[in-house]
Coordinates of C-alpha atoms in Angstrom, one line a residue:
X1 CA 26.4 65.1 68.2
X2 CA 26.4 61.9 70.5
X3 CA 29.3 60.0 70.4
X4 CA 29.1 56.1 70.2
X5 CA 30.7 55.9 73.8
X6 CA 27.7 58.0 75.1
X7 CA 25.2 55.9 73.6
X8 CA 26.5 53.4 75.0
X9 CA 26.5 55.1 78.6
X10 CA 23.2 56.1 78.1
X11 CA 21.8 52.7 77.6
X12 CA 23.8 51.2 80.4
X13 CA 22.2 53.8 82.4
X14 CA 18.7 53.0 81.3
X15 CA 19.1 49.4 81.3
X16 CA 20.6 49.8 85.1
X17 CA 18.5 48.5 88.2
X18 CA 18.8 50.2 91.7
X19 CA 21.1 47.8 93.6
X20 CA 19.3 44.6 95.2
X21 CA 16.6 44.7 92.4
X22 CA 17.1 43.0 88.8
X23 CA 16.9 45.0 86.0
X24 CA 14.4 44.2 83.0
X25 CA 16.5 42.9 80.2
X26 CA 16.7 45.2 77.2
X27 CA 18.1 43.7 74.1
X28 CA 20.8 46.5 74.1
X29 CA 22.4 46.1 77.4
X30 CA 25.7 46.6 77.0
X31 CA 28.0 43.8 76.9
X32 CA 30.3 42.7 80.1
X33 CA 33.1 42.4 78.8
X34 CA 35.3 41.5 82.0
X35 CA 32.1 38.8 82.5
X36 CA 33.3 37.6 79.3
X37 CA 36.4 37.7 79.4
X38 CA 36.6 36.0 82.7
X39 CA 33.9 33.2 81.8
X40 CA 36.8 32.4 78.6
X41 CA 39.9 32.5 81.3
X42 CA 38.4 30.7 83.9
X43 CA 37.2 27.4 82.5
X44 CA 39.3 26.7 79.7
X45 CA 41.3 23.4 81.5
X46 CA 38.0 21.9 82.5
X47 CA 36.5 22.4 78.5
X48 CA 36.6 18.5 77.7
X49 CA 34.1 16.6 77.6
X50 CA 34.7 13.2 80.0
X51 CA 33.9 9.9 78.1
X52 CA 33.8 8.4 81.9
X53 CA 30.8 10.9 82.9
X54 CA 28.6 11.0 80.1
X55 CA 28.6 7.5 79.2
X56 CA 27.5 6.1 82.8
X57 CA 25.3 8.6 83.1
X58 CA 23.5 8.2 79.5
X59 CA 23.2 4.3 80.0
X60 CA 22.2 4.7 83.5
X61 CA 19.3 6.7 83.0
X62 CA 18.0 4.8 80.2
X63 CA 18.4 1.8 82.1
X64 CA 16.8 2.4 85.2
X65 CA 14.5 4.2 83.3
X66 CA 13.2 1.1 81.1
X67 CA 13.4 -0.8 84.1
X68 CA 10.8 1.6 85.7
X69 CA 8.7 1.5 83.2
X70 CA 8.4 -1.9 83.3
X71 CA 7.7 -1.9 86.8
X72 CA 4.6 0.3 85.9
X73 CA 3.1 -1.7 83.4
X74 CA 3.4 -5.0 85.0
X75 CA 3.4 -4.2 88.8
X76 CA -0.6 -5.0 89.7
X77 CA 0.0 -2.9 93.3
X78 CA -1.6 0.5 92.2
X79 CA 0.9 2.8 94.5
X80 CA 4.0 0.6 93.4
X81 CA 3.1 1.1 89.4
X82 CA 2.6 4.7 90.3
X83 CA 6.1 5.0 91.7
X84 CA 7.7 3.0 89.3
X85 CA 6.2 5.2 86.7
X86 CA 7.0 8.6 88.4
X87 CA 10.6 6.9 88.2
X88 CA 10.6 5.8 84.7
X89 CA 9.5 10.0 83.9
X90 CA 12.6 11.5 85.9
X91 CA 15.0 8.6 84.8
X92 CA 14.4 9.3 81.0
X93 CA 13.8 12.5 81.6
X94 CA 17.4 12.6 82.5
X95 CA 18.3 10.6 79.4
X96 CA 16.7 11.8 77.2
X97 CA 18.3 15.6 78.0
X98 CA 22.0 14.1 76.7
X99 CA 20.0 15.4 73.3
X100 CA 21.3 18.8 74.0
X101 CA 24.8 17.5 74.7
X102 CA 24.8 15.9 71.6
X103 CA 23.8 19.2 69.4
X104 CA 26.8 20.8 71.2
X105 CA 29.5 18.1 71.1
X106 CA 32.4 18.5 68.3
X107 CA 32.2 15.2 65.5
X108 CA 35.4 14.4 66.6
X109 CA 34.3 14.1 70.8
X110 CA 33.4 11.1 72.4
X111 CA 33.4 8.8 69.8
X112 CA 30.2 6.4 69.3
X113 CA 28.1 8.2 71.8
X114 CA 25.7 9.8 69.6
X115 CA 24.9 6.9 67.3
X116 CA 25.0 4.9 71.3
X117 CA 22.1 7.4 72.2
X118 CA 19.8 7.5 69.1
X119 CA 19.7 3.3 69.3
X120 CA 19.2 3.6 73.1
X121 CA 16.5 6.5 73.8
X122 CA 16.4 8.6 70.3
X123 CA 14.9 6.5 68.2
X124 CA 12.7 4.5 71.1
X125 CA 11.3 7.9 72.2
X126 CA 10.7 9.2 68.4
X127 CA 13.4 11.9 69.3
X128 CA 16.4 10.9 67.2
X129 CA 19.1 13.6 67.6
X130 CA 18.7 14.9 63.9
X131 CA 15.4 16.6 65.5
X132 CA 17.8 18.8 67.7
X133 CA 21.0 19.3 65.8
X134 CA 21.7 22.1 63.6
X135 CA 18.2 23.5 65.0
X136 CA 19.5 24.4 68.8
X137 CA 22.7 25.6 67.5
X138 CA 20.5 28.6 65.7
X139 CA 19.0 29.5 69.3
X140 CA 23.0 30.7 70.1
X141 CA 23.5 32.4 66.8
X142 CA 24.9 35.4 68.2
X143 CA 22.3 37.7 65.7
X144 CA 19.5 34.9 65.8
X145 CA 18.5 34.6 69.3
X146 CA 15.4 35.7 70.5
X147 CA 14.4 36.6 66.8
X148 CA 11.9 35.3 64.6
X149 CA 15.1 33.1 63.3
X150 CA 15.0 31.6 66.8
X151 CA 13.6 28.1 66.8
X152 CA 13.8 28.2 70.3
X153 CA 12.2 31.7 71.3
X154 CA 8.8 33.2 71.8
X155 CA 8.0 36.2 74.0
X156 CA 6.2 34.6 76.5
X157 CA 6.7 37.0 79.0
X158 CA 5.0 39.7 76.8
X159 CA 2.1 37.2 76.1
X160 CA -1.7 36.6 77.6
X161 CA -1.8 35.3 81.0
X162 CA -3.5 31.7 78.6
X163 CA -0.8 30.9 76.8
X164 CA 1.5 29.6 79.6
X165 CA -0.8 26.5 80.7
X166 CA -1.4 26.2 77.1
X167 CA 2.2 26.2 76.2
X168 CA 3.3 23.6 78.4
X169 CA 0.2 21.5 78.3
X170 CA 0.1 21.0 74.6
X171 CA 3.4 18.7 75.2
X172 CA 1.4 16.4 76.7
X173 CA 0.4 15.5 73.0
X174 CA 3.9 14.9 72.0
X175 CA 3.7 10.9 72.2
X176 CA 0.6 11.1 69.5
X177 CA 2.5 13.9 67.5
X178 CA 5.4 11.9 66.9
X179 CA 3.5 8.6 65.8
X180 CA 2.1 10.5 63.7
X181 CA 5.1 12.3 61.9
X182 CA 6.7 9.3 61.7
X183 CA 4.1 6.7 61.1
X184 CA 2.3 8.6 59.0
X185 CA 4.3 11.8 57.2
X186 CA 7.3 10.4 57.0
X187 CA 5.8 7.3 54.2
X188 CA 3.3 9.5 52.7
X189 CA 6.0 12.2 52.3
X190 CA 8.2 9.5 50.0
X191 CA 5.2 9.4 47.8
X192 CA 3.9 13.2 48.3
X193 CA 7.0 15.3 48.0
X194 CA 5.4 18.6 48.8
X195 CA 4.1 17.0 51.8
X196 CA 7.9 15.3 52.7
X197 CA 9.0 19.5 51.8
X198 CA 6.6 20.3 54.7
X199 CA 7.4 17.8 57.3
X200 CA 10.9 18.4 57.5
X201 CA 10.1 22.2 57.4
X202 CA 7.7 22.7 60.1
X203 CA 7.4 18.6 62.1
X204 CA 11.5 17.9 62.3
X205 CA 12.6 20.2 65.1
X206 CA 12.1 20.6 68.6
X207 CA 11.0 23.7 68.2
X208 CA 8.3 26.4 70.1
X209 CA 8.6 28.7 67.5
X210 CA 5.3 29.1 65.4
X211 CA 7.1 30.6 62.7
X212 CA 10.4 28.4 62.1
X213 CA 10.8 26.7 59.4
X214 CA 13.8 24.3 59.1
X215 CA 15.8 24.2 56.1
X216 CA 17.0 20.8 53.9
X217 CA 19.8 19.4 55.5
X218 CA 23.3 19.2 53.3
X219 CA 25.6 16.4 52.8
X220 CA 26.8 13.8 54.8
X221 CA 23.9 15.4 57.8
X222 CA 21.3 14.8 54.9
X223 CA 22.3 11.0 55.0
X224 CA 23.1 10.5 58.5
X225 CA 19.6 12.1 59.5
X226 CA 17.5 10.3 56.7
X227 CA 18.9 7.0 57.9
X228 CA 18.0 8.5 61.3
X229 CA 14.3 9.2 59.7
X230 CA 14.1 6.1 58.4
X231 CA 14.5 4.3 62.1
X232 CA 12.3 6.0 63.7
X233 CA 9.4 5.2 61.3
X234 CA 10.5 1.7 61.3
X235 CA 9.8 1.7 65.3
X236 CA 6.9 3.7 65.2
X237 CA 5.1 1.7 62.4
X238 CA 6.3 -1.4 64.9
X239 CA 4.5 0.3 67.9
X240 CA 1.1 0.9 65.8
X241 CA 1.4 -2.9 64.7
X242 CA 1.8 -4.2 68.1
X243 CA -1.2 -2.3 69.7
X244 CA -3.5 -3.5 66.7
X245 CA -2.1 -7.0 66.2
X246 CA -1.2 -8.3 69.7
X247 CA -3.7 -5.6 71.3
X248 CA -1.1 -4.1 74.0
X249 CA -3.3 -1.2 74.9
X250 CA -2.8 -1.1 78.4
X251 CA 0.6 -0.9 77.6
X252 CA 1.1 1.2 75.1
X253 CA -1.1 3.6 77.2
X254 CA 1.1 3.3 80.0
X255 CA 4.3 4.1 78.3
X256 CA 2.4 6.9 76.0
X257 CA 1.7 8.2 79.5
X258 CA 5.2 8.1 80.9
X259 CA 6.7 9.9 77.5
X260 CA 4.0 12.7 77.7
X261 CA 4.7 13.3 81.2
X262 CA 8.5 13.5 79.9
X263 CA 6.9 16.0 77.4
X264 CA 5.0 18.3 79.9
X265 CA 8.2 17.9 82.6
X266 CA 10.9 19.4 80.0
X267 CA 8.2 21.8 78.8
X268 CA 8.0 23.4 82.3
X269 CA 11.2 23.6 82.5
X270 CA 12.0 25.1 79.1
X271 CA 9.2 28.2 80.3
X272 CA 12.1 28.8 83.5
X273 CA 14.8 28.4 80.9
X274 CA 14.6 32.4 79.8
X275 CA 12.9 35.6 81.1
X276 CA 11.4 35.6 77.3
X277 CA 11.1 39.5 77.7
X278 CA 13.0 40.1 74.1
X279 CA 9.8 41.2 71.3
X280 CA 12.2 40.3 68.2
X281 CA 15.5 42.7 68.3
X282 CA 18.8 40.8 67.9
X283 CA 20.6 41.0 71.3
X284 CA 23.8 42.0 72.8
X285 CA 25.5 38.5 74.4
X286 CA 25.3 40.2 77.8
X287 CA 21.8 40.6 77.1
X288 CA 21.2 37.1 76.1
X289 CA 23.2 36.0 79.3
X290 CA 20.3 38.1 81.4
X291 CA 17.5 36.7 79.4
X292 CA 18.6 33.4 80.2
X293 CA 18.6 31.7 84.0
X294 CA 20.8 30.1 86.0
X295 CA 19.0 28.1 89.7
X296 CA 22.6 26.8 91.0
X297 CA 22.7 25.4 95.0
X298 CA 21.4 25.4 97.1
X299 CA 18.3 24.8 95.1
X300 CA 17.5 21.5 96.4
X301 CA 15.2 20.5 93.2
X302 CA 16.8 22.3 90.3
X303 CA 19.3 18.8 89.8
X304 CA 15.9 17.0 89.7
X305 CA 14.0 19.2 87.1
X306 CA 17.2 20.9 85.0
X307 CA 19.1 18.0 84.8
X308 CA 22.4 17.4 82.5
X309 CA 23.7 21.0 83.6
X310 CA 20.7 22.9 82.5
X311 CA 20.6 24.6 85.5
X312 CA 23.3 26.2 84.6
X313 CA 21.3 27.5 81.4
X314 CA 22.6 31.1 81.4
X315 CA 26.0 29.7 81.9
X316 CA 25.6 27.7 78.9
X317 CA 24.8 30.5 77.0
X318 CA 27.8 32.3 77.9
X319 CA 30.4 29.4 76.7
X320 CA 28.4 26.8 75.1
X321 CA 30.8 24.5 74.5
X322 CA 31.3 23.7 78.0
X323 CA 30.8 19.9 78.9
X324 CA 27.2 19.6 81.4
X325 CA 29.5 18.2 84.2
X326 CA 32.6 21.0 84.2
X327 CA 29.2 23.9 84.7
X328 CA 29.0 23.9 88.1
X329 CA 32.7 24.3 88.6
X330 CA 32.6 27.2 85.8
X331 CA 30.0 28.9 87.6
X332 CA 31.3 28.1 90.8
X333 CA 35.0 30.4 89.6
X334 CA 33.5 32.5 87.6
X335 CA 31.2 33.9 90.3
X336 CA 34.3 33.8 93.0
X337 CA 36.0 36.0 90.4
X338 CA 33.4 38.9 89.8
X339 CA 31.3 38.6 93.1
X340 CA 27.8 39.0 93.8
X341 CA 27.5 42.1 92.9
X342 CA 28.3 41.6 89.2
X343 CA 26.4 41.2 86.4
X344 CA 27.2 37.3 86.4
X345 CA 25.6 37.1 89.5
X346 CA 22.2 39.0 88.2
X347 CA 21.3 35.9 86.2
X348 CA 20.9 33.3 89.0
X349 CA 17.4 32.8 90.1
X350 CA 16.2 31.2 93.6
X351 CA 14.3 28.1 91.6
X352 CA 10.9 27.2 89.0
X353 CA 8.2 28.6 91.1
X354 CA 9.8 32.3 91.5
X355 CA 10.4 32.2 88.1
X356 CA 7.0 31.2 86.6
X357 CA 5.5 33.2 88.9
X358 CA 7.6 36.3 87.5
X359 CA 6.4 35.4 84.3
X360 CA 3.0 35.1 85.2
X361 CA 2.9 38.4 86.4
X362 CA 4.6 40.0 83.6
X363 CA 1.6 38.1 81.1
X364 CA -0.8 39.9 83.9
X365 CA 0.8 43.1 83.4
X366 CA 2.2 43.5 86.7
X367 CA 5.3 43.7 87.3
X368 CA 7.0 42.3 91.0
X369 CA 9.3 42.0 93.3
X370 CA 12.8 40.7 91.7
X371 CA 12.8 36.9 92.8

């Protein structure tokens, strides 16, 4: 009878790639444990996160970002709105990322910040925080990710070559999506409570998953996020009144088109996040560390469109407690450490167009070179 140990040889042999070529992750890869162990060892004296970095950075972005935007809606030199705008789309772009910082950052950790971010770009942008936390955290359940649990998984790697444009086009409705859950669900859900039961089920995450449903927040969360709810009607009731009663279509339009090109940029990069070759089986953590990417320098771009240390999303997967500015020095020690011939180094990919082309070709059913 096979022994647990040969099983386990047998699937590191199966899983294995011929040296120089990536092998296709299999949900039962063997864990690394010496990856592991060294990611743990490594990185534990930069594990803070720095009030004097994230809070810059936060109000920063949102600044210049607003600023931009201005610039596009009142700047009457066609090239100059343009630019502005392109600005005001990587600006709170930027910003608005610090949502995934938030879902990961301990109660007790920089104090102020997360109530600082929902009044600042949550709430104006319909995306208060309570749309992201205790949903992402499921995506890194050790038995939950990329399961139908998984709010934040589909196979789209396994998937017809039409439902990547579709999936990262369809964000370009965000802006109308959210007006809608919030000017709309959120009162008649007060009134309808099978209809409030269904919004906050299925139109209160950020998620891709189809088949998620989210379930009633507990507690102290329950309050926090309905005053959060609350907020974000408020605006978005505001916004519908100022288009119909002061007639600010131009605008409106302008900034609705700024926010879904926001939408459409962080849906691009969440299709490069992951191979998204897993069809359902809970995975080994090795396994979810392969599944996921990492573009680190020199990738000129990859600061641009995976800002706030999501470059370093495979990284994050591996300790994801670590701060967005202490990544690149994790990654940086960790790969000294093991070398490029480890499986640490298996998960860093050359940048976005390599990697949606792989995935295109695996929707094609043709399988190419590793990128």
């Amino acid at each position: 009878m096979a022994t647990t140990q040969d099983m386990t040889r047998e699937t590191a042999e199966r899983t294995a790639a011929p040296a120089g070529a990536r092998r296709r992750v299999h949900a039962q890869i063997p864990d690394d444990k010496a990856m592991m162990r060294a990611a743990a060892e490594l990185t534990r004296d930069i594990n803070t996160a720095r009030a004097a970095i994230y809070w810059p950075d936060m109000l920063g972005s949102a600044l210049l970002g607003y600023a931009a935007l201005a610039g596009a809606m009142l700047l009457q030199t066609p090239w100059l709105a343009v630019a502005s705008g392109v600005v005001a789309v990587l600006a709170l772009y930027r910003a608005l990322l610090f949502i995934h910082e938030i879902s990961h950052l301990h109660r007790d950790a920089l104090p102020g910040f997360r109530l600082a971010w929902n009044l600042v770009i949550g709430i104006p942008m319909l995306t208060p925080s309570f749309m992201y936390e205790g949903v992402h955290t499921l995506h890194h359940a050790r038995t939950k990710y990329g399961t139908i649990e998984d709010p934040e998984y589909m196979p789209l790697a396994l998937m017809k070559p039409w439902s990547l444009p579709v999936f990262v086009l369809v964000a370009a409705l965000a802006p109308i999506g959210l007006v809608i859950r919030f000017a709309v669900l959120t009162p008649l859900g007060w009134l309808f409570p099978a209809l409030r039961r269904a919004a906050w089920e299925r139109f209160s995450a950020l998620s891709i998953n189809p088949a998620f449903r989210r379930r009633p927040a507990q507690g102290k969360e329950a309050r926090r996020f309905l005053l959060l709810e609350i907020s974000a009607t408020a605006w978005a009731i505001s916004l519908v009144a100022l288009v119909i009663g002061l007639g600010l279509w131009r605008e409106i339009a302008i900034a609705g088109a700024v926010f879904a090109a926001v939408a459409v940029f962080n849906q691009l990069r969440t299709l490069v996040a992951h191979l998204w070759e897993n069809e359902g089986e809970a995975m080994t953590v090795t396994a979810q560390y392969l599944d996921s990417v990492n573009v680190p320098p020199p990738s000129p771009l990859a600061a641009i469109w995976a800002p706030v240390g999501l470059r370093y999303h495979a990284l994050h997967h591996l300790i994801p407690s670590m701060p967005y500015h202490s990544l690149g020095e994790a990654h940086r020690r960790i790969r000294d450490h093991l070398g490029e011939g480890s499986t640490f180094h298996e998960a860093s990919h050359r940048g976005m167009v390599p990697l949606v082309g792989r995935i295109a070709r695996s929707t094609m059913g043709r399988p190419g070179p590793a990128d």
